[in-house]
GROMACS .gro file of C-alpha atoms in nm:
model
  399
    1UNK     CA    1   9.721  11.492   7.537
    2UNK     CA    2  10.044  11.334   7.670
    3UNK     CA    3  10.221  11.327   7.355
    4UNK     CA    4  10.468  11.571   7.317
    5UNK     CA    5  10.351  11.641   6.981
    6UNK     CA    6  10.091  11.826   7.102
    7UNK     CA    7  10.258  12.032   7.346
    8UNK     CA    8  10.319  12.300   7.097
    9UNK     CA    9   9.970  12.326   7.073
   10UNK     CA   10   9.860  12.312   7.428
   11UNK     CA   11  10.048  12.656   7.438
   12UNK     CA   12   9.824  12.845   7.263
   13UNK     CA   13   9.558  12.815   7.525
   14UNK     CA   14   9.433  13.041   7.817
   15UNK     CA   15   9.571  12.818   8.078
   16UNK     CA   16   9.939  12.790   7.948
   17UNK     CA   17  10.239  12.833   8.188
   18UNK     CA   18  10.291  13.186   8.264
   19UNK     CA   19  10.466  13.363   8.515
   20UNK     CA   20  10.355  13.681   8.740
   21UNK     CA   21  10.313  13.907   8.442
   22UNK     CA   22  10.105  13.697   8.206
   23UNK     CA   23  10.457  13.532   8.000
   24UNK     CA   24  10.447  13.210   7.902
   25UNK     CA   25  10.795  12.986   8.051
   26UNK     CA   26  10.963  12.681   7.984
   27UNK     CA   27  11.062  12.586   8.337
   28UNK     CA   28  10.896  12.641   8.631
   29UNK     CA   29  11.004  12.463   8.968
   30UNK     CA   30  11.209  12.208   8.872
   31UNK     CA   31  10.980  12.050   8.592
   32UNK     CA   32  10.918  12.104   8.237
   33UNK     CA   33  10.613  12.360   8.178
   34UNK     CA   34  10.485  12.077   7.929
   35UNK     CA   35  10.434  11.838   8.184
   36UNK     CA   36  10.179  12.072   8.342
   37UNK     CA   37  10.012  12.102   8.032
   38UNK     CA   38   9.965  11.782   7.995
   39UNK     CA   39   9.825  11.712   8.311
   40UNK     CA   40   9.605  12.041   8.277
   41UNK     CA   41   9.501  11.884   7.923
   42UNK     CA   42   9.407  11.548   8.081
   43UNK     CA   43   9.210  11.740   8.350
   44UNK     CA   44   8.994  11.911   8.074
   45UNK     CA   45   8.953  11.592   7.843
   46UNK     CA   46   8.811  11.416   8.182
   47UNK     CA   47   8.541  11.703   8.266
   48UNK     CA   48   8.445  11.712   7.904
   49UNK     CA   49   8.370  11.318   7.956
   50UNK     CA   50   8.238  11.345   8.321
   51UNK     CA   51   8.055  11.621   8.275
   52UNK     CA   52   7.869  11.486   7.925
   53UNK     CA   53   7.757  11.150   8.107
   54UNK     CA   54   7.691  11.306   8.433
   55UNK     CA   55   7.435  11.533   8.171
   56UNK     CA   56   7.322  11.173   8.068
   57UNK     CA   57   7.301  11.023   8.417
   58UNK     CA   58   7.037  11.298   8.506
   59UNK     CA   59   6.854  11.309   8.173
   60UNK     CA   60   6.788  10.956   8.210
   61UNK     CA   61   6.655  10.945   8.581
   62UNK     CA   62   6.349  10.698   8.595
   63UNK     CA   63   6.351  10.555   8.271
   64UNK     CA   64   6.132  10.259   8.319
   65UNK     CA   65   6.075  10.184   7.916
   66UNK     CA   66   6.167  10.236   7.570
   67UNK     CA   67   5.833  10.402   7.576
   68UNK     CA   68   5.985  10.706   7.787
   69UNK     CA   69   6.064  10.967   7.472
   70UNK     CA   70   6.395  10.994   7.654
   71UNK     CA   71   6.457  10.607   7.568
   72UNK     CA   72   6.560  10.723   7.242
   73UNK     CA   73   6.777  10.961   7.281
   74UNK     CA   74   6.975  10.669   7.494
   75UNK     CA   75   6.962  10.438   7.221
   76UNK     CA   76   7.034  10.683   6.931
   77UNK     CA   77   7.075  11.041   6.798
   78UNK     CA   78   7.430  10.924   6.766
   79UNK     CA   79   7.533  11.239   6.611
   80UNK     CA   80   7.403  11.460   6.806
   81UNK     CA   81   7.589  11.272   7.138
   82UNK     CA   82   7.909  11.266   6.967
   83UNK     CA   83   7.859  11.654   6.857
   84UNK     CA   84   7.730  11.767   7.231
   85UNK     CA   85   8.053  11.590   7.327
   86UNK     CA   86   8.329  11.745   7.092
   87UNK     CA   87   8.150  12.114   7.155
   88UNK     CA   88   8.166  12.039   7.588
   89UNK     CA   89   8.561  11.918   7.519
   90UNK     CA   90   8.641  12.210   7.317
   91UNK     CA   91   8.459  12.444   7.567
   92UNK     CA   92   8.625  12.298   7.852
   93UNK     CA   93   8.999  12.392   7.682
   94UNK     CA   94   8.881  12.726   7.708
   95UNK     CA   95   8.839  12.715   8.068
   96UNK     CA   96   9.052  12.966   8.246
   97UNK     CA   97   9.353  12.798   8.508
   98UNK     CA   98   9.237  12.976   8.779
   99UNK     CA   99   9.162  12.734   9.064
  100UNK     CA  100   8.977  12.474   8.787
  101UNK     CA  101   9.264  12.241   8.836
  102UNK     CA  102   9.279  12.232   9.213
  103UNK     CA  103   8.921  12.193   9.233
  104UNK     CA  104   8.907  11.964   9.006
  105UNK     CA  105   9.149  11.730   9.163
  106UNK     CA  106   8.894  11.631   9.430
  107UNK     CA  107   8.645  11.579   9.199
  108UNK     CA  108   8.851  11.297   9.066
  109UNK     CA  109   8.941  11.200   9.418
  110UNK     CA  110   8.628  11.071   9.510
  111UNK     CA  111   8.544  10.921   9.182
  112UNK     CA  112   8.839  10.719   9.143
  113UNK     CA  113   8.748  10.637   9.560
  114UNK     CA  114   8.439  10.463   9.433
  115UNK     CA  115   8.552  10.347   9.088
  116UNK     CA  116   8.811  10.162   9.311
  117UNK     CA  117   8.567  10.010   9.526
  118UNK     CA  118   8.383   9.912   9.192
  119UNK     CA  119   8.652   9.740   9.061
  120UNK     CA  120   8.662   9.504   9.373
  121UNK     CA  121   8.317   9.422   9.348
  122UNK     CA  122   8.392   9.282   9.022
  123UNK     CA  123   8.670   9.104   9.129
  124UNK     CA  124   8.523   8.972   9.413
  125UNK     CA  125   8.228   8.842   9.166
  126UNK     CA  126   8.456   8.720   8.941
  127UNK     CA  127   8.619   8.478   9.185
  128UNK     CA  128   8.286   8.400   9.270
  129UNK     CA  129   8.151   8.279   8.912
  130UNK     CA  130   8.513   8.115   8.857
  131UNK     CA  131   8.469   7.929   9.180
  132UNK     CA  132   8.113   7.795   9.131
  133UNK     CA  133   8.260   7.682   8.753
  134UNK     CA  134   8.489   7.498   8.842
  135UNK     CA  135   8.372   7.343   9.094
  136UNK     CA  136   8.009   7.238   8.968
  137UNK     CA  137   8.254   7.081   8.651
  138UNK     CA  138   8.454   6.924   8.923
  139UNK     CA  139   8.115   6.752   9.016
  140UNK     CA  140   8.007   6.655   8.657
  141UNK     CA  141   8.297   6.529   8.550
  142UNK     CA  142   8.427   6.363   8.888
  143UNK     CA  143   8.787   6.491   8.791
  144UNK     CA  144   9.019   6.626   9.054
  145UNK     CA  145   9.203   6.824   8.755
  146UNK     CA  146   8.975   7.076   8.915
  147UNK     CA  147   9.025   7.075   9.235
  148UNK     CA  148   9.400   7.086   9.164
  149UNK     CA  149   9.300   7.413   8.917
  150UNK     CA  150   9.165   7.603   9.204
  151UNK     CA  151   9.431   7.498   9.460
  152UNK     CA  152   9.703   7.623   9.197
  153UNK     CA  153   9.548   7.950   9.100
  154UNK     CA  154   9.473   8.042   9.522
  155UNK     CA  155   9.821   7.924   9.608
  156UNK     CA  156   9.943   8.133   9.308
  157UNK     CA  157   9.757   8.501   9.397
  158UNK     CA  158   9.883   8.429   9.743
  159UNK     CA  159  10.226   8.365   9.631
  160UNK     CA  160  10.201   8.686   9.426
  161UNK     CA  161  10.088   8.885   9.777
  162UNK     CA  162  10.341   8.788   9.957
  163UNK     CA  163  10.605   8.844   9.734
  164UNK     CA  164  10.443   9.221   9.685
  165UNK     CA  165  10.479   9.287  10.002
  166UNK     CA  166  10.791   9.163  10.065
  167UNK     CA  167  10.902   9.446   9.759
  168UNK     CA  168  10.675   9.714   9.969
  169UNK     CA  169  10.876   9.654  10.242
  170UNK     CA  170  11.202   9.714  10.023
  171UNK     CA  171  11.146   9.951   9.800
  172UNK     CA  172  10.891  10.196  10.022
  173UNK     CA  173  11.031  10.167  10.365
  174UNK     CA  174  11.359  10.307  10.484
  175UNK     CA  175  11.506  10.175  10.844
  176UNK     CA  176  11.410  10.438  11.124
  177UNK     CA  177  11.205  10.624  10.893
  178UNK     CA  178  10.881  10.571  10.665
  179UNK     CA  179  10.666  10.502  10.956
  180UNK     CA  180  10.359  10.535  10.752
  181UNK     CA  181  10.397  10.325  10.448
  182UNK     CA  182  10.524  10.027  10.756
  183UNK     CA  183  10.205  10.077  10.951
  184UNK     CA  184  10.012  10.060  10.603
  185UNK     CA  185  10.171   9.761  10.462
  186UNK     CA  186  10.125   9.605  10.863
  187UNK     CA  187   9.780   9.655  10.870
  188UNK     CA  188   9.634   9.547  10.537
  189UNK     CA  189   9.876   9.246  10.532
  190UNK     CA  190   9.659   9.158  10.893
  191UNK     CA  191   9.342   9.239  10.742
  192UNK     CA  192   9.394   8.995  10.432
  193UNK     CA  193   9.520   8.681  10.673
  194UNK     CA  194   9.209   8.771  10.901
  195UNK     CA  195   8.965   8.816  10.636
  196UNK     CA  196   9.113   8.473  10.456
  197UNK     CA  197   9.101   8.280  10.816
  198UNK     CA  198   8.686   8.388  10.834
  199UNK     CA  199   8.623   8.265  10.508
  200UNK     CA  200   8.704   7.903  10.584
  201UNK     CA  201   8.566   7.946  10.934
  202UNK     CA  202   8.313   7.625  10.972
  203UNK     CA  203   7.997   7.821  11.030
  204UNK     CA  204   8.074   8.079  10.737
  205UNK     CA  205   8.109   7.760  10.493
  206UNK     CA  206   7.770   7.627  10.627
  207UNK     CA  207   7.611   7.970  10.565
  208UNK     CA  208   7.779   8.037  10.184
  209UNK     CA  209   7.903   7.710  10.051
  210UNK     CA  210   8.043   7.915   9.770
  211UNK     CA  211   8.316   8.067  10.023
  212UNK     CA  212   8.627   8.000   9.991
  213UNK     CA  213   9.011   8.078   9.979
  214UNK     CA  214   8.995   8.153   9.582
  215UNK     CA  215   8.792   8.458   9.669
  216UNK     CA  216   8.963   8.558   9.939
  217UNK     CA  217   9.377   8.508   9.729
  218UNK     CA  218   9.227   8.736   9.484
  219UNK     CA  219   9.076   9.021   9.753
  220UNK     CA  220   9.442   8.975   9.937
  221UNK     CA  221   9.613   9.064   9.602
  222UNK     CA  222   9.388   9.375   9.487
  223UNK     CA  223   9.423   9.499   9.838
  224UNK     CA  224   9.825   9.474   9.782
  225UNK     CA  225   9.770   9.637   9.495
  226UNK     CA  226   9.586   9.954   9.566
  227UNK     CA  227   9.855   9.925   9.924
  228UNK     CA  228  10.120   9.942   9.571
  229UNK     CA  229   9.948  10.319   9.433
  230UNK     CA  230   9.857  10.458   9.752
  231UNK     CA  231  10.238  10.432   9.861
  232UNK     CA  232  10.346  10.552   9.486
  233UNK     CA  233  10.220  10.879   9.657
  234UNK     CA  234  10.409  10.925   9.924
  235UNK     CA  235  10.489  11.287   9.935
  236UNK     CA  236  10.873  11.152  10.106
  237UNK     CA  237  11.091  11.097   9.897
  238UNK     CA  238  11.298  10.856  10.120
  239UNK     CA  239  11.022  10.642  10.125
  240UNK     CA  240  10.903  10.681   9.743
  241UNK     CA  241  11.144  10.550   9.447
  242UNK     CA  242  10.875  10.726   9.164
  243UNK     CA  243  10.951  11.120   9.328
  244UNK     CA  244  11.342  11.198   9.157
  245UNK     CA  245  11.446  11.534   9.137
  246UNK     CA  246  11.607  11.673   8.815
  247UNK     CA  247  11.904  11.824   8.851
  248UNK     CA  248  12.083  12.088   8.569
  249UNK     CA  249  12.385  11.871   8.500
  250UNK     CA  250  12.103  11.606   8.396
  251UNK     CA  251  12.115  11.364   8.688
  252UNK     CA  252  11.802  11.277   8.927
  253UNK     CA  253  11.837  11.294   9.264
  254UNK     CA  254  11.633  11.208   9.560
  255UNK     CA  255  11.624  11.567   9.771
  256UNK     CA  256  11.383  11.769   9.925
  257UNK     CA  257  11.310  12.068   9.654
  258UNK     CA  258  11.097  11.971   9.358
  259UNK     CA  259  10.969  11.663   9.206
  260UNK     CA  260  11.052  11.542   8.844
  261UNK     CA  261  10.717  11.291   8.732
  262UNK     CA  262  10.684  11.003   8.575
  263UNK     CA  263  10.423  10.972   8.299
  264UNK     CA  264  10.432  10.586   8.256
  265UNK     CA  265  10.562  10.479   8.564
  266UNK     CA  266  10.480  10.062   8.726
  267UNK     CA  267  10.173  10.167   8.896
  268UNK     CA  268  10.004  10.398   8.643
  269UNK     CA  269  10.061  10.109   8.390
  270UNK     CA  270   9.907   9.844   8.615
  271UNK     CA  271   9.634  10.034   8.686
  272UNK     CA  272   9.524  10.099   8.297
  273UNK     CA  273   9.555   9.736   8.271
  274UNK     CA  274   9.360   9.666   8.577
  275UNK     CA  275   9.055   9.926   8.450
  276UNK     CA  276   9.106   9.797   8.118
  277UNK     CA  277   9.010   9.445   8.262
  278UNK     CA  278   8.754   9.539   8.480
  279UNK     CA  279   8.597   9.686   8.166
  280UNK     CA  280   8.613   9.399   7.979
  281UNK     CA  281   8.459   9.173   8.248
  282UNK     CA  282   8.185   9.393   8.317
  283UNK     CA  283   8.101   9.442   7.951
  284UNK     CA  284   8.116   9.086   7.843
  285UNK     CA  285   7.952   8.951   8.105
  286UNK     CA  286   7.636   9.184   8.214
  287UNK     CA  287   7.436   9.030   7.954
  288UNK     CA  288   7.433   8.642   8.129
  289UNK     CA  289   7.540   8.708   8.502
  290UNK     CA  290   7.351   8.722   8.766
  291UNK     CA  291   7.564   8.912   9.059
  292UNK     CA  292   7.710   9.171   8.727
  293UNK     CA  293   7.346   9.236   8.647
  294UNK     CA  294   7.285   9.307   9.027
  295UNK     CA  295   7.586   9.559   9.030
  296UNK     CA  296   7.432   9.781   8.708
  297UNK     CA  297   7.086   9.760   8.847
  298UNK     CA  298   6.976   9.514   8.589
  299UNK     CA  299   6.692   9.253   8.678
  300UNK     CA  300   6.629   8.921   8.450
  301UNK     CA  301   6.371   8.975   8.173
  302UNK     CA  302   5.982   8.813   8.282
  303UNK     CA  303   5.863   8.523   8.110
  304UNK     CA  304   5.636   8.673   7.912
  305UNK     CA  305   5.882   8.911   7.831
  306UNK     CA  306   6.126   8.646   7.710
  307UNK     CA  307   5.885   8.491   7.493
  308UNK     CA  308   5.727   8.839   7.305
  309UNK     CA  309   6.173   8.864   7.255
  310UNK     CA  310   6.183   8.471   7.104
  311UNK     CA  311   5.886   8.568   6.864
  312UNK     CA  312   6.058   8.889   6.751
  313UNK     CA  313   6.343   8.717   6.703
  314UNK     CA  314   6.207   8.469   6.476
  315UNK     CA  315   6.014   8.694   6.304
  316UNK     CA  316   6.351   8.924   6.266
  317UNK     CA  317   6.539   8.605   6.138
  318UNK     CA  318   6.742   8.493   6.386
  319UNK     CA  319   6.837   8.912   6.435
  320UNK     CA  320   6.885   8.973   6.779
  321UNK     CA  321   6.596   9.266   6.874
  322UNK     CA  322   6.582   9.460   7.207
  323UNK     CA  323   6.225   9.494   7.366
  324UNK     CA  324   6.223   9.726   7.614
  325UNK     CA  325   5.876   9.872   7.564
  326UNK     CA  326   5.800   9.607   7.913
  327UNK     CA  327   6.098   9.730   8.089
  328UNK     CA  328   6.451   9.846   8.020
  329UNK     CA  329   6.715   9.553   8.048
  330UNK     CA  330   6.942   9.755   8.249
  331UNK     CA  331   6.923  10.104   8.440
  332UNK     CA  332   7.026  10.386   8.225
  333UNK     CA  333   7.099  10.629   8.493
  334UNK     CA  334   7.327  10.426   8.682
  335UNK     CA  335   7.524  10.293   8.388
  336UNK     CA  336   7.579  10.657   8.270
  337UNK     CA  337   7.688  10.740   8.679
  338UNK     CA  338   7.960  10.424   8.626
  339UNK     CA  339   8.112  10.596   8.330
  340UNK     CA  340   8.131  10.928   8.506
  341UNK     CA  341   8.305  10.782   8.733
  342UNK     CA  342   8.499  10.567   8.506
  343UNK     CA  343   8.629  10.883   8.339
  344UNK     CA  344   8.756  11.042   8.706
  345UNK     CA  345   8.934  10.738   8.772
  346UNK     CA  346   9.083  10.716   8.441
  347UNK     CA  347   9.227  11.088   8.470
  348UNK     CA  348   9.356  10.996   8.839
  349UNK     CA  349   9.565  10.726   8.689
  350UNK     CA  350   9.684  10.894   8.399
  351UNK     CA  351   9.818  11.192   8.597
  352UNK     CA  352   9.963  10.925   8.856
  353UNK     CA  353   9.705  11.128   9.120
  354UNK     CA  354   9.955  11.478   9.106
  355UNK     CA  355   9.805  11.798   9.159
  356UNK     CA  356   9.939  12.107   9.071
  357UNK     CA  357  10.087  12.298   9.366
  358UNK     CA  358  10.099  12.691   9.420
  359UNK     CA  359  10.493  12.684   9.254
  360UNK     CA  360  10.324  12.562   8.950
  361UNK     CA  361  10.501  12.211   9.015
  362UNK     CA  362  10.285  11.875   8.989
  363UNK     CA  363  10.327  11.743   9.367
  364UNK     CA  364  10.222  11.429   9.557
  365UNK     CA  365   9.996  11.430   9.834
  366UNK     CA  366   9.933  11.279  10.136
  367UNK     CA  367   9.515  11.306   9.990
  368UNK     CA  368   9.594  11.035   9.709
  369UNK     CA  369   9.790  10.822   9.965
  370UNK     CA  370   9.460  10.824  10.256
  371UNK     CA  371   9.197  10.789   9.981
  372UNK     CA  372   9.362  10.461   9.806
  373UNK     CA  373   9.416  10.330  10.160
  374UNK     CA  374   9.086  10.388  10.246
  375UNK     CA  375   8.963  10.254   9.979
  376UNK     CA  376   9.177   9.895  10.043
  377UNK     CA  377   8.981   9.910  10.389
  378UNK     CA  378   8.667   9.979  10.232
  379UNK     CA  379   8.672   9.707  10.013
  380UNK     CA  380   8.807   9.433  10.270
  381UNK     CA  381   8.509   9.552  10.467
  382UNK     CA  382   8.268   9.507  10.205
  383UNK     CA  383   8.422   9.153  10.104
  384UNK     CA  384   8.389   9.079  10.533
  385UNK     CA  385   8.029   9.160  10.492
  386UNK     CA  386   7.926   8.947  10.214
  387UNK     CA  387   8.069   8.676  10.429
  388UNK     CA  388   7.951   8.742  10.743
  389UNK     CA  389   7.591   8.890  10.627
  390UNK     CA  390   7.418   8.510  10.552
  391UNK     CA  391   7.474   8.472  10.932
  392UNK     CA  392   7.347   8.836  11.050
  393UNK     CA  393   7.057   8.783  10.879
  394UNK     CA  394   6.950   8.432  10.819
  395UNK     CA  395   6.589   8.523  10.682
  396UNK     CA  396   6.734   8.700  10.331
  397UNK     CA  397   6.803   8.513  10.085
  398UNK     CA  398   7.187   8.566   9.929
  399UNK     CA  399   7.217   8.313   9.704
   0.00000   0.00000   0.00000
């Protein structure tokens, strides 16, 4: 929907560029009428996602078994999905402008809020698993190669947080002026050195042996990270390299009337990659990990359970054979509710988290800045509570 191939299409629709009297323009506030349709384009591809496995997330509320009747329609009628799909993302092209895309926009804000907060969960479990791994080899094999491994990857992620902040300092502050992006940058930069500091603390080690600095390198670095596209918001242009206004003579200038947007710029790229990952891990993992399984709601198959799945396996040839008839592996509901989300985020990133304004231009707010920061503190608090919780509360188990 970004292409520019199929801009000439995009004009044919309802919720084309027009001006007061219903004619469709070229230029509108110092950016190319395309760009809004792209962004518009995006917004409708994302509800016709959202809104199809939101459908799903309610459908399959309290599916316990593949006996439910609504088991099946989660593990087939292929079709049918892929046809209810293409008919809700054609319908939702046909949705008139309106205030759809404004409304829309928060929507996405708060899904991408807890997509975000999603992501660090995984990270933080990641450096988890990696941590155990490498360490329970270091035991086995009585090799410090190990050791060293960890020690090199932890100096490493911190290396890589310091030097990102040293490049939010120069790139998104200004002297005697960006006073928000300093404070910002100040704060979560204190946050990750106090959070780090209570993960080695004596009594925090004695509660979770599994604590350590590896964990806490790669929670300083995401939190740089989302610190990285929260300031790539920044409606100020002084204190935002990514906002350039176009000129007519064809240069881009920093100024104070409209913004010219980037489509691929640093931080939309990242983040694809980062999502992409995040993806990846939680897909090829969930089927062998414990804290992954927690996350989508999945519990460990019984024994007997186990063994009915060996028989049918043997008796299916060595074909792997899914018997949920006991129990479903894995909550349907919730995994449908992590794709909904999934798609909000996506749409966030891919219009770099512009909205359109009332002169039709795609601006930067001050929204997208608070709710990525917020998030970064959200997540540092979560990460401070899985450390601190074993000592809180000494009678659960949080192994």
């Amino acid at each position: 929907m970004l292409s520019p191939g199929v801009e000439s299409q995009l004009y044919k629709l309802p919720w084309v560029c027009e001006d007061g009297v219903g004619t469709p323009v070229g230029l509108q506030g110092h950016i190319d009428c395309g760009s809004l349709l792209g962004y518009r384009a995006v917004y409708r591809m994302s509800f016709a996602t959202a809104a199809f496995f939101f459908l799903f997330t309610l459908l399959m509320i309290c599916v316990r078994s593949s006996r439910d009747p609504r088991a099946a329609i989660q593990n087939g009628f292929w079709f049918f999905k892929f046809l209810v799909l293409v008919g809700i993302t054609v319908g939702a092209f046909y949705i008139p402008d309106g205030s759809f895309s404004n409304i829309w926009f928060y929507f996405g804000v708060v899904g991408s809020f807890l997509f975000i907060l999603i992501q660090l969960v995984l990270f933080i479990d990641f450096a988890h698993s990696w941590n155990q791994r490498w360490l329970g080899k270091a035991e086995e094999r009585d090799s410090r190669a190990w050791y060293a491994g960890l020690f090199f990857f932890t100096l490493l992620f911190y290396a890589l947080s310091i030097a990102g902040v040293t490049l939010l300092f120069v790139f998104y502050t200004q002297p005697g002026a960006c006073h928000e992006g300093k404070v910002f940058i100040s704060l979560n930069l204190t946050f990750c050195v106090c959070v780090s500091i209570i993960a080695v603390l004596p009594k925090v080690q004695e509660a979770q042996p599994n604590s350590g600095l590896l964990q806490a390198s790669v929670v300083t670095l995401y939190t740089i990270f989302v610190t990285w596209l929260a300031l790539s918001n920044v409606p100020d242009q002084k204190c935002n390299p990514h906002l350039l206004t176009h000129l007519s003579n064809g240069t881009f200038l920093a100024g104070p009337e409209g913004y010219e947007t980037h489509w691929w710029d640093a931080p939309s790229i990242v983040g694809l990659v980062v999502f992409i990952l995040c993806t990846f891990f939680i897909s090829v993992r969930s089927s062998d990990h414990r804290q992954v399984n927690s996350l989508m709601q999945t519990e460990d198959s019984p024994p007997m359970l186990e063994a009915a799945q060996q028989q049918q396996q043997v008796a299916c040839e060595g074909r792997a054979f899914d018997n949920e008839q006991d129990g479903v592996t894995y909550s349907y509901s919730f995994f449908h509710f992590c794709l909904v989300l999934a798609s909000l985020h996506i749409m966030m990133t891919l219009t770099n988290w512009y909205k359109p304004g009332e002169t039709r231009k795609m601006v930067s707010t001050w929204t997208a800045v608070w709710v990525k920061i917020g998030a970064s503190w959200a997540g540092l608090l979560l990460y401070l509570w899985t450390l601190v919780a074993p000592l809180l509360l000494p009678n659960r188990d949080f192994s």
